[in-house]
PDB file of C-alpha atoms in Angstrom:
ATOM      1  CA  MET N   1     146.135  68.156  91.889  1.00 57.00           C
ATOM      2  CA  ASN N   2     148.322  66.297  89.471  1.00 55.00           C
ATOM      3  CA  THR N   3     149.040  62.618  90.229  1.00 52.00           C
ATOM      4  CA  THR N   4     151.113  60.582  87.860  1.00 52.00           C
ATOM      5  CA  VAL N   5     151.323  56.798  88.256  1.00 48.00           C
ATOM      6  CA  THR N   6     153.861  54.786  86.280  1.00 46.00           C
ATOM      7  CA  MET N   7     153.977  51.117  87.218  1.00 47.00           C
ATOM      8  CA  THR N   8     156.315  48.257  86.448  1.00 48.00           C
ATOM      9  CA  GLU N   9     154.251  45.099  86.853  1.00 52.00           C
ATOM     10  CA  GLN N  10     155.128  42.221  89.136  1.00 62.00           C
ATOM     11  CA  PRO N  11     153.560  38.736  88.902  1.00 61.00           C
ATOM     12  CA  GLY N  12     150.009  38.777  90.351  1.00 72.00           C
ATOM     13  CA  LEU N  13     149.638  42.510  90.029  1.00 87.00           C
ATOM     14  CA  ARG N  14     147.920  44.634  87.345  1.00 88.00           C
ATOM     15  CA  ASN N  15     148.457  48.368  87.556  1.00 88.00           C
ATOM     16  CA  GLY N  16     149.849  47.860  91.074  1.00 91.00           C
ATOM     17  CA  VAL N  17     146.556  46.183  92.211  1.00 90.00           C
ATOM     18  CA  ASP N  18     146.549  42.712  93.681  1.00 89.00           C
ATOM     19  CA  THR N  19     143.658  41.340  91.614  1.00 88.00           C
ATOM     20  CA  THR N  20     143.629  38.055  93.545  1.00 87.00           C
ATOM     21  CA  ALA N  21     142.956  39.971  96.764  1.00 89.00           C
ATOM     22  CA  LEU N  22     140.522  42.273  95.004  1.00 90.00           C
ATOM     23  CA  PHE N  23     138.337  39.375  93.695  1.00 89.00           C
ATOM     24  CA  ALA N  24     138.679  37.550  97.031  1.00 89.00           C
ATOM     25  CA  THR N  25     137.398  40.667  98.853  1.00 90.00           C
ATOM     26  CA  LEU N  26     134.461  40.940  96.436  1.00 90.00           C
ATOM     27  CA  ASP N  27     133.540  37.199  97.071  1.00 90.00           C
ATOM     28  CA  VAL N  28     133.728  37.604 100.878  1.00 92.00           C
ATOM     29  CA  VAL N  29     131.556  40.680 100.796  1.00 91.00           C
ATOM     30  CA  LYS N  30     129.001  38.979  98.504  1.00 90.00           C
ATOM     31  CA  SER N  31     128.792  36.031 100.990  1.00 93.00           C
ATOM     32  CA  ASP N  32     128.531  38.275 104.078  1.00 93.00           C
ATOM     33  CA  PRO N  33     127.110  41.726 103.243  1.00 91.00           C
ATOM     34  CA  GLU N  34     127.369  42.761 106.977  1.00 94.00           C
ATOM     35  CA  ILE N  35     131.160  42.831 106.535  1.00 94.00           C
ATOM     36  CA  ALA N  36     130.729  45.738 104.178  1.00 94.00           C
ATOM     37  CA  GLN N  37     129.739  48.209 106.977  1.00 95.00           C
ATOM     38  CA  PHE N  38     132.515  50.705 107.629  1.00 96.00           C
ATOM     39  CA  GLN N  39     132.842  53.812 109.803  1.00 96.00           C
ATOM     40  CA  PHE N  40     135.806  56.132 109.219  1.00 96.00           C
ATOM     41  CA  ARG N  41     136.836  58.638 111.871  1.00 97.00           C
ATOM     42  CA  ALA N  42     138.865  61.827 112.136  1.00 97.00           C
ATOM     43  CA  GLU N  43     139.757  63.827 115.191  1.00 98.00           C
ATOM     44  CA  ASN N  44     140.289  67.610 114.737  1.00 97.00           C
ATOM     45  CA  THR N  45     141.896  70.112 117.106  1.00 98.00           C
ATOM     46  CA  TRP N  46     141.966  73.882 116.756  1.00 96.00           C
ATOM     47  CA  ILE N  47     145.482  75.335 117.015  1.00 98.00           C
ATOM     48  CA  SER N  48     145.111  79.118 116.559  1.00 97.00           C
ATOM     49  CA  GLY N  49     143.180  81.408 114.233  1.00 97.00           C
ATOM     50  CA  THR N  50     141.976  79.367 111.318  1.00 96.00           C
ATOM     51  CA  HIS N  51     144.771  76.780 111.742  1.00 98.00           C
ATOM     52  CA  ASN N  52     143.703  73.318 112.895  1.00 98.00           C
ATOM     53  CA  ARG N  53     144.950  69.749 112.824  1.00 98.00           C
ATOM     54  CA  THR N  54     143.191  66.485 112.059  1.00 98.00           C
ATOM     55  CA  VAL N  55     144.463  62.991 112.933  1.00 98.00           C
ATOM     56  CA  ILE N  56     143.093  59.964 111.052  1.00 98.00           C
ATOM     57  CA  HIS N  57     143.987  56.640 112.546  1.00 98.00           C
ATOM     58  CA  LYS N  58     141.154  54.390 113.806  1.00 97.00           C
ATOM     59  CA  PHE N  59     138.217  53.036 111.916  1.00 97.00           C
ATOM     60  CA  PHE N  60     135.624  50.268 112.010  1.00 97.00           C
ATOM     61  CA  GLY N  61     135.369  47.817 109.153  1.00 96.00           C
ATOM     62  CA  ALA N  62     135.042  44.127 108.315  1.00 95.00           C
ATOM     63  CA  LYS N  63     133.200  43.679 111.658  1.00 96.00           C
ATOM     64  CA  GLN N  64     136.039  44.959 113.776  1.00 96.00           C
ATOM     65  CA  GLU N  65     137.934  47.940 115.120  1.00 98.00           C
ATOM     66  CA  LEU N  66     140.965  48.620 112.994  1.00 97.00           C
ATOM     67  CA  GLU N  67     143.863  51.121 112.725  1.00 97.00           C
ATOM     68  CA  HIS N  68     145.828  52.368 109.821  1.00 97.00           C
ATOM     69  CA  ARG N  69     149.459  51.397 109.963  1.00 97.00           C
ATOM     70  CA  GLU N  70     150.345  54.847 111.181  1.00 98.00           C
ATOM     71  CA  PRO N  71     148.261  57.866 112.063  1.00 97.00           C
ATOM     72  CA  THR N  72     148.008  60.514 109.324  1.00 97.00           C
ATOM     73  CA  VAL N  73     148.175  64.117 110.421  1.00 98.00           C
ATOM     74  CA  LEU N  74     146.573  66.749 108.151  1.00 98.00           C
ATOM     75  CA  GLU N  75     146.691  70.494 108.814  1.00 98.00           C
ATOM     76  CA  ALA N  76     144.340  73.025 107.425  1.00 98.00           C
ATOM     77  CA  ASP N  77     144.320  76.792 107.408  1.00 98.00           C
ATOM     78  CA  HIS N  78     143.216  79.716 105.351  1.00 97.00           C
ATOM     79  CA  PRO N  79     145.551  81.853 103.234  1.00 97.00           C
ATOM     80  CA  ASN N  80     146.519  85.323 104.480  1.00 96.00           C
ATOM     81  CA  VAL N  81     144.067  86.966 102.070  1.00 95.00           C
ATOM     82  CA  LEU N  82     141.276  85.083 103.924  1.00 94.00           C
ATOM     83  CA  VAL N  83     142.433  86.052 107.436  1.00 92.00           C
ATOM     84  CA  GLY N  84     144.510  82.872 107.984  1.00 95.00           C
ATOM     85  CA  ALA N  85     148.284  82.332 108.414  1.00 97.00           C
ATOM     86  CA  ASP N  86     148.599  80.060 105.369  1.00 97.00           C
ATOM     87  CA  ASN N  87     150.029  77.186 107.450  1.00 97.00           C
ATOM     88  CA  ALA N  88     148.395  74.566 105.215  1.00 97.00           C
ATOM     89  CA  PRO N  89     145.820  74.062 102.409  1.00 98.00           C
ATOM     90  CA  THR N  90     142.245  75.100 103.000  1.00 97.00           C
ATOM     91  CA  PRO N  91     139.614  72.519 103.832  1.00 97.00           C
ATOM     92  CA  VAL N  92     137.990  73.012 100.361  1.00 97.00           C
ATOM     93  CA  GLU N  93     141.395  72.242  98.788  1.00 98.00           C
ATOM     94  CA  TYR N  94     141.370  68.916 100.635  1.00 97.00           C
ATOM     95  CA  LEU N  95     137.977  68.282  99.045  1.00 97.00           C
ATOM     96  CA  MET N  96     139.626  68.575  95.593  1.00 98.00           C
ATOM     97  CA  HIS N  97     142.256  66.128  96.766  1.00 98.00           C
ATOM     98  CA  ALA N  98     139.499  63.768  98.022  1.00 98.00           C
ATOM     99  CA  ILE N  99     137.584  63.621  94.651  1.00 98.00           C
ATOM    100  CA  ALA N 100     140.801  63.222  92.588  1.00 98.00           C
ATOM    101  CA  ALA N 101     142.212  60.570  94.890  1.00 98.00           C
ATOM    102  CA  CYS N 102     138.955  58.637  95.100  1.00 98.00           C
ATOM    103  CA  LEU N 103     138.454  58.582  91.370  1.00 98.00           C
ATOM    104  CA  THR N 104     142.132  57.677  90.778  1.00 98.00           C
ATOM    105  CA  ALA N 105     141.975  54.761  93.216  1.00 97.00           C
ATOM    106  CA  GLY N 106     138.756  53.580  91.514  1.00 97.00           C
ATOM    107  CA  ILE N 107     140.470  53.816  88.109  1.00 98.00           C
ATOM    108  CA  ALA N 108     143.332  51.572  89.250  1.00 96.00           C
ATOM    109  CA  ASN N 109     141.041  48.947  90.810  1.00 96.00           C
ATOM    110  CA  ILE N 110     138.524  48.895  87.947  1.00 96.00           C
ATOM    111  CA  ALA N 111     141.223  48.814  85.248  1.00 96.00           C
ATOM    112  CA  ALA N 112     142.921  45.933  87.060  1.00 94.00           C
ATOM    113  CA  ALA N 113     139.665  44.050  87.379  1.00 93.00           C
ATOM    114  CA  ARG N 114     138.854  44.571  83.701  1.00 95.00           C
ATOM    115  CA  ARG N 115     142.420  43.730  82.616  1.00 93.00           C
ATOM    116  CA  VAL N 116     142.948  47.160  81.301  1.00 96.00           C
ATOM    117  CA  ASN N 117     146.574  48.260  81.421  1.00 94.00           C
ATOM    118  CA  LEU N 118     147.509  51.727  82.715  1.00 96.00           C
ATOM    119  CA  THR N 119     150.781  53.487  82.185  1.00 96.00           C
ATOM    120  CA  GLU N 120     149.762  56.914  83.467  1.00 96.00           C
ATOM    121  CA  VAL N 121     146.903  58.444  85.324  1.00 97.00           C
ATOM    122  CA  SER N 122     147.085  62.173  86.213  1.00 98.00           C
ATOM    123  CA  SER N 123     144.427  64.747  86.951  1.00 98.00           C
ATOM    124  CA  THR N 124     143.874  68.378  87.649  1.00 98.00           C
ATOM    125  CA  VAL N 125     140.961  69.748  89.687  1.00 98.00           C
ATOM    126  CA  GLU N 126     139.709  73.309  89.737  1.00 98.00           C
ATOM    127  CA  GLY N 127     136.959  74.617  92.008  1.00 97.00           C
ATOM    128  CA  ASP N 128     135.182  77.985  91.955  1.00 98.00           C
ATOM    129  CA  ILE N 129     134.032  79.699  95.142  1.00 97.00           C
ATOM    130  CA  ASN N 130     132.594  83.191  95.615  1.00 97.00           C
ATOM    131  CA  VAL N 131     133.550  84.106  99.161  1.00 95.00           C
ATOM    132  CA  LEU N 132     130.603  86.551  99.552  1.00 96.00           C
ATOM    133  CA  GLY N 133     128.580  83.619 100.792  1.00 95.00           C
ATOM    134  CA  LEU N 134     131.005  82.141 103.295  1.00 92.00           C
ATOM    135  CA  LEU N 135     131.843  85.628 104.587  1.00 93.00           C
ATOM    136  CA  GLY N 136     128.136  86.213 105.291  1.00 94.00           C
ATOM    137  CA  LEU N 137     127.984  89.201 102.869  1.00 96.00           C
ATOM    138  CA  ASP N 138     125.417  87.840 100.420  1.00 97.00           C
ATOM    139  CA  SER N 139     122.868  85.216 101.439  1.00 96.00           C
ATOM    140  CA  THR N 140     122.029  84.441  97.797  1.00 97.00           C
ATOM    141  CA  VAL N 141     125.582  83.145  97.162  1.00 97.00           C
ATOM    142  CA  ARG N 142     126.335  79.583  98.300  1.00 96.00           C
ATOM    143  CA  ASN N 143     129.139  79.027 100.851  1.00 96.00           C
ATOM    144  CA  GLY N 144     130.800  76.233  98.951  1.00 95.00           C
ATOM    145  CA  TYR N 145     131.988  75.466  95.419  1.00 96.00           C
ATOM    146  CA  SER N 146     129.709  76.562  92.572  1.00 96.00           C
ATOM    147  CA  GLY N 147     131.458  73.940  90.449  1.00 96.00           C
ATOM    148  CA  LEU N 148     134.353  71.539  90.248  1.00 97.00           C
ATOM    149  CA  ARG N 149     136.158  70.666  87.050  1.00 98.00           C
ATOM    150  CA  LEU N 150     138.352  67.555  86.753  1.00 98.00           C
ATOM    151  CA  THR N 151     140.553  66.675  83.811  1.00 98.00           C
ATOM    152  CA  PHE N 152     142.073  63.238  83.668  1.00 98.00           C
ATOM    153  CA  THR N 153     145.011  62.177  81.485  1.00 98.00           C
ATOM    154  CA  MET N 154     145.061  58.421  81.117  1.00 97.00           C
ATOM    155  CA  ARG N 155     147.473  56.306  79.084  1.00 97.00           C
ATOM    156  CA  GLY N 156     147.730  52.578  78.628  1.00 95.00           C
ATOM    157  CA  ASP N 157     145.230  50.555  76.635  1.00 90.00           C
ATOM    158  CA  GLU N 158     143.089  52.065  73.881  1.00 93.00           C
ATOM    159  CA  PRO N 159     141.287  55.288  74.722  1.00 95.00           C
ATOM    160  CA  GLU N 160     137.751  53.835  74.669  1.00 97.00           C
ATOM    161  CA  LYS N 161     138.679  51.271  77.361  1.00 97.00           C
ATOM    162  CA  LEU N 162     140.234  54.010  79.450  1.00 97.00           C
ATOM    163  CA  ARG N 163     137.090  56.216  79.136  1.00 97.00           C
ATOM    164  CA  LYS N 164     134.876  53.318  80.296  1.00 98.00           C
ATOM    165  CA  VAL N 165     137.166  52.678  83.294  1.00 98.00           C
ATOM    166  CA  LEU N 166     136.843  56.355  84.279  1.00 98.00           C
ATOM    167  CA  GLU N 167     133.067  56.334  83.773  1.00 98.00           C
ATOM    168  CA  GLN N 168     132.766  53.288  86.085  1.00 98.00           C
ATOM    169  CA  SER N 169     135.051  54.859  88.624  1.00 98.00           C
ATOM    170  CA  VAL N 170     132.707  57.970  88.734  1.00 98.00           C
ATOM    171  CA  ARG N 171     129.688  55.614  89.207  1.00 98.00           C
ATOM    172  CA  ARG N 172     131.439  53.826  92.128  1.00 97.00           C
ATOM    173  CA  SER N 173     133.169  56.760  93.822  1.00 98.00           C
ATOM    174  CA  ALA N 174     132.175  57.333  97.406  1.00 98.00           C
ATOM    175  CA  VAL N 175     133.418  60.931  97.296  1.00 98.00           C
ATOM    176  CA  TYR N 176     131.659  61.712  94.012  1.00 98.00           C
ATOM    177  CA  ASP N 177     128.422  60.289  95.554  1.00 98.00           C
ATOM    178  CA  VAL N 178     128.715  62.503  98.642  1.00 97.00           C
ATOM    179  CA  LEU N 179     129.393  65.595  96.576  1.00 96.00           C
ATOM    180  CA  THR N 180     126.634  64.999  94.025  1.00 97.00           C
ATOM    181  CA  ASN N 181     123.921  63.516  96.307  1.00 96.00           C
ATOM    182  CA  GLY N 182     124.666  65.159  99.601  1.00 93.00           C
ATOM    183  CA  VAL N 183     124.719  63.310 102.895  1.00 95.00           C
ATOM    184  CA  PRO N 184     122.907  63.833 106.191  1.00 96.00           C
ATOM    185  CA  ILE N 185     125.107  65.552 108.778  1.00 96.00           C
ATOM    186  CA  SER N 186     124.430  65.772 112.496  1.00 96.00           C
ATOM    187  CA  ILE N 187     126.370  68.055 114.754  1.00 96.00           C
ATOM    188  CA  ASP N 188     126.467  67.825 118.553  1.00 96.00           C
ATOM    189  CA  VAL N 189     128.369  70.078 120.964  1.00 96.00           C
ATOM    190  CA  VAL N 190     129.887  69.284 124.288  1.00 96.00           C
ATOM    191  CA  THR N 191     130.685  72.246 126.609  1.00 94.00           C
ATOM    192  CA  ASP N 192     131.811  72.511 130.203  1.00 87.00           C
TER     193      ASP N 192
END
């Protein structure tokens, strides 16, 4: 995943982030921690084979039911070599997008809050999987990634400031937290 951001600033914005709104949000959450509880949702439907579609639209946050401006539709599949039809990226490729996107968003917000200027943020993500595990051929091999490697290219203020912004983004990233600390998952089934 390679994402490049080049921003021409407008009054009241730093790196494309409305810092007035950012600090106002922090103040509101500090004064009412209950407002910080969010629940995101996704609805997935099988299409055929390994091809499926997810719609992301509604969520709960700031003490109310909310909707994104428009639904986002994501499709997933496996490549032909893994018995799919290659209609879309694999779910594990979306995971790479999720970590890169979360860290990049954090970089933008943290840099804006710290008055660090950005002129470019790009990243690449690589993940290694041995499919012996997910194919059920070797129980000693894990099903998921054995490792992820991210490389960020950042330009703007001096390098040490940029490194500190990235380090803070990693510390505050929800996706990084889930990937490194795990999360309890419950699965229910409804059948007719």
